[in-house]
């Protein structure tokens, strides 16, 4: 008897680790387990793993190896970039700029800095979840020390014109740092920090079929950060603590596997997403948040279903072995209105009706058909329980 396979469509929350990545990490756990700061053979072998991983990731981003730092996650990378960057530059100014639809790692870092006396400008977005380079440039002042704009929105998949924003920031104030949260875009799109005028870029391992517990931060030449962690002085004192060698090696291999097949994977993801869109668009009272064309992320689709609460649909699909999300995984345990949905003008009565379907290269076209059919069948059933 064949075992029924679950359909996992919550890849923006986390991804299944590639088997090759798990095998590499297990090898390091059991064989190359030395501390990379140790001077004996085991330590030297572990350090070689770090050197190779840094070389791989630097090659993907087309940056110098010395400009990459490893953290525990994308959230830590964002915190180090924003808080560390603002504190190091506060003599030049205490003004920061971001958008209303950033990840909590960015928004909460901004709130923290406000409590320390910084001023934060939060820019609005259009109905597609996009901020214009002109709006960013207009907000930059002589005392603006940092601008933070995410590459790919984790809820609706809007992709910001990062290169144009970077150019606008540098024209307005060459000293202003440009930070990009690329956690959802890394290895889904070609991101080149130097070409895009990015000073600080954050990425995460577990969004790209690598392990949890590992993040990456690119820091451009000449950028000063105030370290947030103090200790043994690893990574040039920027981020003390024994490096997570298995995680770093695993993230590098996952990135290499995805980026080595980037265009083909984007085509596959886009085809599956467009199939979902075509099927769901035929269902009455189903609408989409943000753009659904090729300018949006190929792996994220936000669906609004009138008359059905997201949490109810989520658990009904779960009963069928289909796993989706009701929004950002980072805030799912602390329900609150979505900043992103509010920012794009979602009617207040429909704020609780959106589910997110996020795909990976491990999904199939057949799974898209099964998912769309399940949603179509569940809507009239679930509406029986809605008070009118």
PDB file of C-alpha atoms in Angstrom, residues 1-263:
ATOM      1  CA  UNK A   1       0.000   0.000   0.000  1.00  0.00           C
ATOM      2  CA  UNK A   2       1.420   3.383  -1.020  1.00  0.00           C
ATOM      3  CA  UNK A   3       1.791   5.927   1.759  1.00  0.00           C
ATOM      4  CA  UNK A   4       0.086   9.240   1.051  1.00  0.00           C
ATOM      5  CA  UNK A   5       2.602  12.068   0.725  1.00  0.00           C
ATOM      6  CA  UNK A   6       1.970  15.400   2.389  1.00  0.00           C
ATOM      7  CA  UNK A   7       1.898  18.526   0.254  1.00  0.00           C
ATOM      8  CA  UNK A   8       4.141  21.106   1.901  1.00  0.00           C
ATOM      9  CA  UNK A   9       3.439  24.669   0.755  1.00  0.00           C
ATOM     10  CA  UNK A  10       4.956  26.633   3.630  1.00  0.00           C
ATOM     11  CA  UNK A  11       8.445  26.999   2.207  1.00  0.00           C
ATOM     12  CA  UNK A  12       8.680  30.686   3.095  1.00  0.00           C
ATOM     13  CA  UNK A  13       8.550  29.619   6.738  1.00  0.00           C
ATOM     14  CA  UNK A  14      11.201  26.939   6.310  1.00  0.00           C
ATOM     15  CA  UNK A  15      12.295  24.339   3.791  1.00  0.00           C
ATOM     16  CA  UNK A  16      13.125  20.673   3.817  1.00  0.00           C
ATOM     17  CA  UNK A  17      16.896  20.192   3.890  1.00  0.00           C
ATOM     18  CA  UNK A  18      18.419  18.773   0.728  1.00  0.00           C
ATOM     19  CA  UNK A  19      19.584  15.172   1.367  1.00  0.00           C
ATOM     20  CA  UNK A  20      23.055  16.138   0.145  1.00  0.00           C
ATOM     21  CA  UNK A  21      23.180  18.933   2.725  1.00  0.00           C
ATOM     22  CA  UNK A  22      22.112  16.612   5.535  1.00  0.00           C
ATOM     23  CA  UNK A  23      24.775  14.091   4.490  1.00  0.00           C
ATOM     24  CA  UNK A  24      27.505  16.737   4.444  1.00  0.00           C
ATOM     25  CA  UNK A  25      26.510  18.076   7.835  1.00  0.00           C
ATOM     26  CA  UNK A  26      26.390  14.593   9.329  1.00  0.00           C
ATOM     27  CA  UNK A  27      29.904  13.945   8.031  1.00  0.00           C
ATOM     28  CA  UNK A  28      31.148  17.111   9.733  1.00  0.00           C
ATOM     29  CA  UNK A  29      29.298  16.309  12.965  1.00  0.00           C
ATOM     30  CA  UNK A  30      30.968  12.882  13.126  1.00  0.00           C
ATOM     31  CA  UNK A  31      34.363  13.439  11.502  1.00  0.00           C
ATOM     32  CA  UNK A  32      35.382  17.095  11.121  1.00  0.00           C
ATOM     33  CA  UNK A  33      34.001  18.133  14.486  1.00  0.00           C
ATOM     34  CA  UNK A  34      36.926  20.230  15.695  1.00  0.00           C
ATOM     35  CA  UNK A  35      36.687  23.827  16.851  1.00  0.00           C
ATOM     36  CA  UNK A  36      37.927  26.001  13.948  1.00  0.00           C
ATOM     37  CA  UNK A  37      39.789  28.206  16.436  1.00  0.00           C
ATOM     38  CA  UNK A  38      41.893  25.271  17.665  1.00  0.00           C
ATOM     39  CA  UNK A  39      45.434  24.956  16.347  1.00  0.00           C
ATOM     40  CA  UNK A  40      45.575  21.161  16.090  1.00  0.00           C
ATOM     41  CA  UNK A  41      44.660  19.039  13.069  1.00  0.00           C
ATOM     42  CA  UNK A  42      40.967  18.725  13.954  1.00  0.00           C
ATOM     43  CA  UNK A  43      40.696  22.490  14.269  1.00  0.00           C
ATOM     44  CA  UNK A  44      42.555  23.130  11.022  1.00  0.00           C
ATOM     45  CA  UNK A  45      40.288  20.687   9.187  1.00  0.00           C
ATOM     46  CA  UNK A  46      37.185  22.446  10.533  1.00  0.00           C
ATOM     47  CA  UNK A  47      38.621  25.813   9.541  1.00  0.00           C
ATOM     48  CA  UNK A  48      39.094  24.555   5.996  1.00  0.00           C
ATOM     49  CA  UNK A  49      35.382  23.831   5.890  1.00  0.00           C
ATOM     50  CA  UNK A  50      34.707  27.456   6.820  1.00  0.00           C
ATOM     51  CA  UNK A  51      37.130  28.776   4.231  1.00  0.00           C
ATOM     52  CA  UNK A  52      35.526  26.694   1.470  1.00  0.00           C
ATOM     53  CA  UNK A  53      31.991  27.693   2.473  1.00  0.00           C
ATOM     54  CA  UNK A  54      32.892  31.378   2.574  1.00  0.00           C
ATOM     55  CA  UNK A  55      34.526  31.060  -0.857  1.00  0.00           C
ATOM     56  CA  UNK A  56      31.400  29.408  -2.284  1.00  0.00           C
ATOM     57  CA  UNK A  57      29.008  32.038  -0.911  1.00  0.00           C
ATOM     58  CA  UNK A  58      31.282  34.915  -1.912  1.00  0.00           C
ATOM     59  CA  UNK A  59      31.336  33.542  -5.446  1.00  0.00           C
ATOM     60  CA  UNK A  60      27.537  33.441  -5.564  1.00  0.00           C
ATOM     61  CA  UNK A  61      27.234  37.056  -4.413  1.00  0.00           C
ATOM     62  CA  UNK A  62      30.299  38.190  -6.417  1.00  0.00           C
ATOM     63  CA  UNK A  63      31.896  39.767  -3.330  1.00  0.00           C
ATOM     64  CA  UNK A  64      35.125  39.394  -1.379  1.00  0.00           C
ATOM     65  CA  UNK A  65      35.288  36.517   1.076  1.00  0.00           C
ATOM     66  CA  UNK A  66      36.363  38.852   3.886  1.00  0.00           C
ATOM     67  CA  UNK A  67      33.078  40.756   3.558  1.00  0.00           C
ATOM     68  CA  UNK A  68      30.949  37.783   4.715  1.00  0.00           C
ATOM     69  CA  UNK A  69      30.022  37.061   8.328  1.00  0.00           C
ATOM     70  CA  UNK A  70      28.091  34.105   9.702  1.00  0.00           C
ATOM     71  CA  UNK A  71      25.314  34.508  12.274  1.00  0.00           C
ATOM     72  CA  UNK A  72      22.693  32.264  13.854  1.00  0.00           C
ATOM     73  CA  UNK A  73      19.844  33.266  11.500  1.00  0.00           C
ATOM     74  CA  UNK A  74      18.455  35.946   9.213  1.00  0.00           C
ATOM     75  CA  UNK A  75      16.982  37.777  12.199  1.00  0.00           C
ATOM     76  CA  UNK A  76      20.404  38.129  13.817  1.00  0.00           C
ATOM     77  CA  UNK A  77      21.876  39.292  10.520  1.00  0.00           C
ATOM     78  CA  UNK A  78      19.199  41.994  10.231  1.00  0.00           C
ATOM     79  CA  UNK A  79      19.713  43.051  13.849  1.00  0.00           C
ATOM     80  CA  UNK A  80      23.483  43.261  13.472  1.00  0.00           C
ATOM     81  CA  UNK A  81      23.176  45.244  10.253  1.00  0.00           C
ATOM     82  CA  UNK A  82      20.553  47.731  11.459  1.00  0.00           C
ATOM     83  CA  UNK A  83      21.389  48.177  15.126  1.00  0.00           C
ATOM     84  CA  UNK A  84      25.120  47.708  14.657  1.00  0.00           C
ATOM     85  CA  UNK A  85      25.148  50.044  11.663  1.00  0.00           C
ATOM     86  CA  UNK A  86      23.075  52.749  13.341  1.00  0.00           C
ATOM     87  CA  UNK A  87      25.090  52.725  16.552  1.00  0.00           C
ATOM     88  CA  UNK A  88      28.395  52.898  14.687  1.00  0.00           C
ATOM     89  CA  UNK A  89      27.212  55.839  12.571  1.00  0.00           C
ATOM     90  CA  UNK A  90      25.237  57.825  15.156  1.00  0.00           C
ATOM     91  CA  UNK A  91      27.753  60.657  15.242  1.00  0.00           C
ATOM     92  CA  UNK A  92      26.800  61.429  11.640  1.00  0.00           C
ATOM     93  CA  UNK A  93      23.078  61.300  12.359  1.00  0.00           C
ATOM     94  CA  UNK A  94      20.223  59.444  14.020  1.00  0.00           C
ATOM     95  CA  UNK A  95      17.674  59.173  11.227  1.00  0.00           C
ATOM     96  CA  UNK A  96      16.619  55.820   9.732  1.00  0.00           C
ATOM     97  CA  UNK A  97      14.296  54.894   6.865  1.00  0.00           C
ATOM     98  CA  UNK A  98      12.373  51.683   6.230  1.00  0.00           C
ATOM     99  CA  UNK A  99       9.012  50.569   4.807  1.00  0.00           C
ATOM    100  CA  UNK A 100       5.789  49.471   6.456  1.00  0.00           C
ATOM    101  CA  UNK A 101       6.007  45.939   5.064  1.00  0.00           C
ATOM    102  CA  UNK A 102       9.342  44.758   6.407  1.00  0.00           C
ATOM    103  CA  UNK A 103       9.937  41.523   8.317  1.00  0.00           C
ATOM    104  CA  UNK A 104       9.582  41.778  12.126  1.00  0.00           C
ATOM    105  CA  UNK A 105      13.372  41.406  12.404  1.00  0.00           C
ATOM    106  CA  UNK A 106      13.649  44.818  10.741  1.00  0.00           C
ATOM    107  CA  UNK A 107      10.583  46.504  12.210  1.00  0.00           C
ATOM    108  CA  UNK A 108      11.432  45.501  15.778  1.00  0.00           C
ATOM    109  CA  UNK A 109      15.057  46.580  15.341  1.00  0.00           C
ATOM    110  CA  UNK A 110      13.765  49.968  14.254  1.00  0.00           C
ATOM    111  CA  UNK A 111      11.493  50.166  17.307  1.00  0.00           C
ATOM    112  CA  UNK A 112      14.441  49.351  19.542  1.00  0.00           C
ATOM    113  CA  UNK A 113      16.502  52.147  18.011  1.00  0.00           C
ATOM    114  CA  UNK A 114      13.597  54.577  18.396  1.00  0.00           C
ATOM    115  CA  UNK A 115      13.666  53.827  22.104  1.00  0.00           C
ATOM    116  CA  UNK A 116      17.364  54.767  22.031  1.00  0.00           C
ATOM    117  CA  UNK A 117      16.568  58.189  20.562  1.00  0.00           C
ATOM    118  CA  UNK A 118      16.734  57.507  16.821  1.00  0.00           C
ATOM    119  CA  UNK A 119      14.076  58.839  14.434  1.00  0.00           C
ATOM    120  CA  UNK A 120      12.493  56.366  12.020  1.00  0.00           C
ATOM    121  CA  UNK A 121      10.628  57.187   8.802  1.00  0.00           C
ATOM    122  CA  UNK A 122       8.355  54.350   7.655  1.00  0.00           C
ATOM    123  CA  UNK A 123       7.432  54.640   3.995  1.00  0.00           C
ATOM    124  CA  UNK A 124       4.158  53.418   2.575  1.00  0.00           C
ATOM    125  CA  UNK A 125       3.786  51.132  -0.427  1.00  0.00           C
ATOM    126  CA  UNK A 126       1.334  50.889  -3.316  1.00  0.00           C
ATOM    127  CA  UNK A 127      -1.362  48.226  -3.693  1.00  0.00           C
ATOM    128  CA  UNK A 128       1.228  45.845  -5.116  1.00  0.00           C
ATOM    129  CA  UNK A 129       3.448  46.224  -2.065  1.00  0.00           C
ATOM    130  CA  UNK A 130       6.110  48.283  -3.830  1.00  0.00           C
ATOM    131  CA  UNK A 131       7.948  51.375  -2.641  1.00  0.00           C
ATOM    132  CA  UNK A 132       9.211  53.803  -5.259  1.00  0.00           C
ATOM    133  CA  UNK A 133      12.882  54.790  -5.456  1.00  0.00           C
ATOM    134  CA  UNK A 134      11.734  58.407  -5.680  1.00  0.00           C
ATOM    135  CA  UNK A 135       9.887  58.131  -2.369  1.00  0.00           C
ATOM    136  CA  UNK A 136      12.968  56.671  -0.716  1.00  0.00           C
ATOM    137  CA  UNK A 137      15.231  59.368  -2.123  1.00  0.00           C
ATOM    138  CA  UNK A 138      12.825  62.106  -1.014  1.00  0.00           C
ATOM    139  CA  UNK A 139      12.946  60.802   2.560  1.00  0.00           C
ATOM    140  CA  UNK A 140      16.769  60.748   2.750  1.00  0.00           C
ATOM    141  CA  UNK A 141      18.237  63.635   4.754  1.00  0.00           C
ATOM    142  CA  UNK A 142      21.779  64.762   5.608  1.00  0.00           C
ATOM    143  CA  UNK A 143      21.419  62.958   8.966  1.00  0.00           C
ATOM    144  CA  UNK A 144      20.034  59.701   7.480  1.00  0.00           C
ATOM    145  CA  UNK A 145      22.476  56.968   8.437  1.00  0.00           C
ATOM    146  CA  UNK A 146      20.665  53.861   7.181  1.00  0.00           C
ATOM    147  CA  UNK A 147      17.883  52.793   4.807  1.00  0.00           C
ATOM    148  CA  UNK A 148      16.420  49.275   5.069  1.00  0.00           C
ATOM    149  CA  UNK A 149      14.273  47.819   2.265  1.00  0.00           C
ATOM    150  CA  UNK A 150      13.614  44.094   1.867  1.00  0.00           C
ATOM    151  CA  UNK A 151      14.237  42.353  -1.456  1.00  0.00           C
ATOM    152  CA  UNK A 152      11.247  39.981  -1.472  1.00  0.00           C
ATOM    153  CA  UNK A 153       8.269  40.354   0.825  1.00  0.00           C
ATOM    154  CA  UNK A 154       7.691  37.205   2.852  1.00  0.00           C
ATOM    155  CA  UNK A 155       3.877  37.495   2.848  1.00  0.00           C
ATOM    156  CA  UNK A 156       2.807  38.617  -0.633  1.00  0.00           C
ATOM    157  CA  UNK A 157       5.966  38.090  -2.686  1.00  0.00           C
ATOM    158  CA  UNK A 158       6.432  41.645  -3.942  1.00  0.00           C
ATOM    159  CA  UNK A 159       9.973  42.183  -5.252  1.00  0.00           C
ATOM    160  CA  UNK A 160      11.333  45.669  -4.677  1.00  0.00           C
ATOM    161  CA  UNK A 161      13.365  47.545  -7.319  1.00  0.00           C
ATOM    162  CA  UNK A 162      16.429  47.164  -5.115  1.00  0.00           C
ATOM    163  CA  UNK A 163      19.042  48.344  -7.594  1.00  0.00           C
ATOM    164  CA  UNK A 164      17.086  51.522  -8.396  1.00  0.00           C
ATOM    165  CA  UNK A 165      16.509  52.181  -4.691  1.00  0.00           C
ATOM    166  CA  UNK A 166      20.203  51.686  -3.993  1.00  0.00           C
ATOM    167  CA  UNK A 167      21.103  54.190  -6.695  1.00  0.00           C
ATOM    168  CA  UNK A 168      18.555  56.692  -5.355  1.00  0.00           C
ATOM    169  CA  UNK A 169      19.882  56.390  -1.790  1.00  0.00           C
ATOM    170  CA  UNK A 170      23.492  56.939  -2.839  1.00  0.00           C
ATOM    171  CA  UNK A 171      22.597  59.925  -5.024  1.00  0.00           C
ATOM    172  CA  UNK A 172      20.690  61.523  -2.160  1.00  0.00           C
ATOM    173  CA  UNK A 173      23.399  60.861   0.446  1.00  0.00           C
ATOM    174  CA  UNK A 174      26.476  58.779  -0.424  1.00  0.00           C
ATOM    175  CA  UNK A 175      27.196  58.181   3.280  1.00  0.00           C
ATOM    176  CA  UNK A 176      23.803  56.576   3.981  1.00  0.00           C
ATOM    177  CA  UNK A 177      24.027  52.806   4.414  1.00  0.00           C
ATOM    178  CA  UNK A 178      21.665  50.667   2.334  1.00  0.00           C
ATOM    179  CA  UNK A 179      20.535  47.458   4.047  1.00  0.00           C
ATOM    180  CA  UNK A 180      18.581  44.739   2.262  1.00  0.00           C
ATOM    181  CA  UNK A 181      16.822  41.816   3.940  1.00  0.00           C
ATOM    182  CA  UNK A 182      17.282  39.205   1.207  1.00  0.00           C
ATOM    183  CA  UNK A 183      16.140  36.198   3.223  1.00  0.00           C
ATOM    184  CA  UNK A 184      13.269  35.390   0.817  1.00  0.00           C
ATOM    185  CA  UNK A 185      15.112  36.392  -2.345  1.00  0.00           C
ATOM    186  CA  UNK A 186      18.521  34.789  -1.872  1.00  0.00           C
ATOM    187  CA  UNK A 187      18.949  31.879  -4.315  1.00  0.00           C
ATOM    188  CA  UNK A 188      15.535  32.643  -5.832  1.00  0.00           C
ATOM    189  CA  UNK A 189      16.806  35.664  -7.741  1.00  0.00           C
ATOM    190  CA  UNK A 190      20.179  36.986  -8.878  1.00  0.00           C
ATOM    191  CA  UNK A 191      21.283  39.399  -6.148  1.00  0.00           C
ATOM    192  CA  UNK A 192      24.614  41.192  -6.574  1.00  0.00           C
ATOM    193  CA  UNK A 193      25.283  43.580  -3.669  1.00  0.00           C
ATOM    194  CA  UNK A 194      28.013  45.626  -5.355  1.00  0.00           C
ATOM    195  CA  UNK A 195      26.006  46.129  -8.551  1.00  0.00           C
ATOM    196  CA  UNK A 196      22.900  47.036  -6.542  1.00  0.00           C
ATOM    197  CA  UNK A 197      24.668  49.516  -4.231  1.00  0.00           C
ATOM    198  CA  UNK A 198      23.910  47.328  -1.185  1.00  0.00           C
ATOM    199  CA  UNK A 199      26.091  47.928   1.868  1.00  0.00           C
ATOM    200  CA  UNK A 200      24.519  45.291   4.118  1.00  0.00           C
ATOM    201  CA  UNK A 201      22.697  42.141   3.009  1.00  0.00           C
ATOM    202  CA  UNK A 202      21.094  39.450   5.171  1.00  0.00           C
ATOM    203  CA  UNK A 203      20.339  35.843   4.163  1.00  0.00           C
ATOM    204  CA  UNK A 204      19.323  32.637   5.937  1.00  0.00           C
ATOM    205  CA  UNK A 205      20.130  28.953   5.514  1.00  0.00           C
ATOM    206  CA  UNK A 206      16.794  27.327   6.268  1.00  0.00           C
ATOM    207  CA  UNK A 207      14.910  29.205   3.532  1.00  0.00           C
ATOM    208  CA  UNK A 208      17.076  27.608   0.812  1.00  0.00           C
ATOM    209  CA  UNK A 209      16.991  23.913   1.799  1.00  0.00           C
ATOM    210  CA  UNK A 210      19.869  24.393   4.199  1.00  0.00           C
ATOM    211  CA  UNK A 211      19.776  23.964   7.989  1.00  0.00           C
ATOM    212  CA  UNK A 212      18.173  26.133  10.627  1.00  0.00           C
ATOM    213  CA  UNK A 213      20.476  28.036  12.957  1.00  0.00           C
ATOM    214  CA  UNK A 214      22.690  29.686  10.357  1.00  0.00           C
ATOM    215  CA  UNK A 215      22.548  33.127   8.762  1.00  0.00           C
ATOM    216  CA  UNK A 216      24.761  35.274   6.570  1.00  0.00           C
ATOM    217  CA  UNK A 217      25.566  38.979   6.568  1.00  0.00           C
ATOM    218  CA  UNK A 218      27.412  40.778   3.784  1.00  0.00           C
ATOM    219  CA  UNK A 219      29.186  43.948   4.920  1.00  0.00           C
ATOM    220  CA  UNK A 220      30.657  46.206   2.229  1.00  0.00           C
ATOM    221  CA  UNK A 221      34.170  47.602   2.412  1.00  0.00           C
ATOM    222  CA  UNK A 222      34.429  50.617   4.690  1.00  0.00           C
ATOM    223  CA  UNK A 223      31.184  49.919   6.582  1.00  0.00           C
ATOM    224  CA  UNK A 224      31.525  49.982  10.360  1.00  0.00           C
ATOM    225  CA  UNK A 225      29.221  48.013  12.637  1.00  0.00           C
ATOM    226  CA  UNK A 226      28.993  47.980  16.405  1.00  0.00           C
ATOM    227  CA  UNK A 227      29.177  44.270  17.376  1.00  0.00           C
ATOM    228  CA  UNK A 228      26.153  42.950  19.268  1.00  0.00           C
ATOM    229  CA  UNK A 229      27.923  39.881  20.639  1.00  0.00           C
ATOM    230  CA  UNK A 230      31.187  40.014  22.572  1.00  0.00           C
ATOM    231  CA  UNK A 231      33.496  37.171  23.501  1.00  0.00           C
ATOM    232  CA  UNK A 232      36.408  35.376  21.891  1.00  0.00           C
ATOM    233  CA  UNK A 233      36.751  37.707  18.941  1.00  0.00           C
ATOM    234  CA  UNK A 234      35.866  35.227  16.188  1.00  0.00           C
ATOM    235  CA  UNK A 235      35.159  36.602  12.708  1.00  0.00           C
ATOM    236  CA  UNK A 236      37.358  39.617  13.280  1.00  0.00           C
ATOM    237  CA  UNK A 237      35.478  40.512  16.429  1.00  0.00           C
ATOM    238  CA  UNK A 238      32.358  41.292  14.414  1.00  0.00           C
ATOM    239  CA  UNK A 239      30.471  38.239  15.666  1.00  0.00           C
ATOM    240  CA  UNK A 240      32.104  36.396  18.551  1.00  0.00           C
ATOM    241  CA  UNK A 241      31.252  32.785  19.290  1.00  0.00           C
ATOM    242  CA  UNK A 242      32.405  29.429  17.953  1.00  0.00           C
ATOM    243  CA  UNK A 243      31.347  29.164  14.324  1.00  0.00           C
ATOM    244  CA  UNK A 244      28.598  26.695  13.426  1.00  0.00           C
ATOM    245  CA  UNK A 245      30.759  24.708  11.004  1.00  0.00           C
ATOM    246  CA  UNK A 246      28.143  22.098   9.947  1.00  0.00           C
ATOM    247  CA  UNK A 247      25.515  24.811   9.469  1.00  0.00           C
ATOM    248  CA  UNK A 248      27.838  27.080   7.499  1.00  0.00           C
ATOM    249  CA  UNK A 249      28.969  24.250   5.221  1.00  0.00           C
ATOM    250  CA  UNK A 250      25.368  23.108   4.805  1.00  0.00           C
ATOM    251  CA  UNK A 251      24.151  26.579   3.868  1.00  0.00           C
ATOM    252  CA  UNK A 252      26.944  26.976   1.334  1.00  0.00           C
ATOM    253  CA  UNK A 253      26.161  23.645  -0.327  1.00  0.00           C
ATOM    254  CA  UNK A 254      22.419  24.405  -0.465  1.00  0.00           C
ATOM    255  CA  UNK A 255      23.124  27.807  -2.009  1.00  0.00           C
ATOM    256  CA  UNK A 256      25.490  26.242  -4.528  1.00  0.00           C
ATOM    257  CA  UNK A 257      22.878  23.660  -5.524  1.00  0.00           C
ATOM    258  CA  UNK A 258      20.117  26.229  -5.989  1.00  0.00           C
ATOM    259  CA  UNK A 259      22.179  28.934  -7.668  1.00  0.00           C
ATOM    260  CA  UNK A 260      23.731  26.417 -10.033  1.00  0.00           C
ATOM    261  CA  UNK A 261      20.240  25.794 -11.404  1.00  0.00           C
ATOM    262  CA  UNK A 262      18.735  29.232 -10.805  1.00  0.00           C
ATOM    263  CA  UNK A 263      16.999  29.927 -14.121  1.00  0.00           C
TER     264      UNK A 263
END
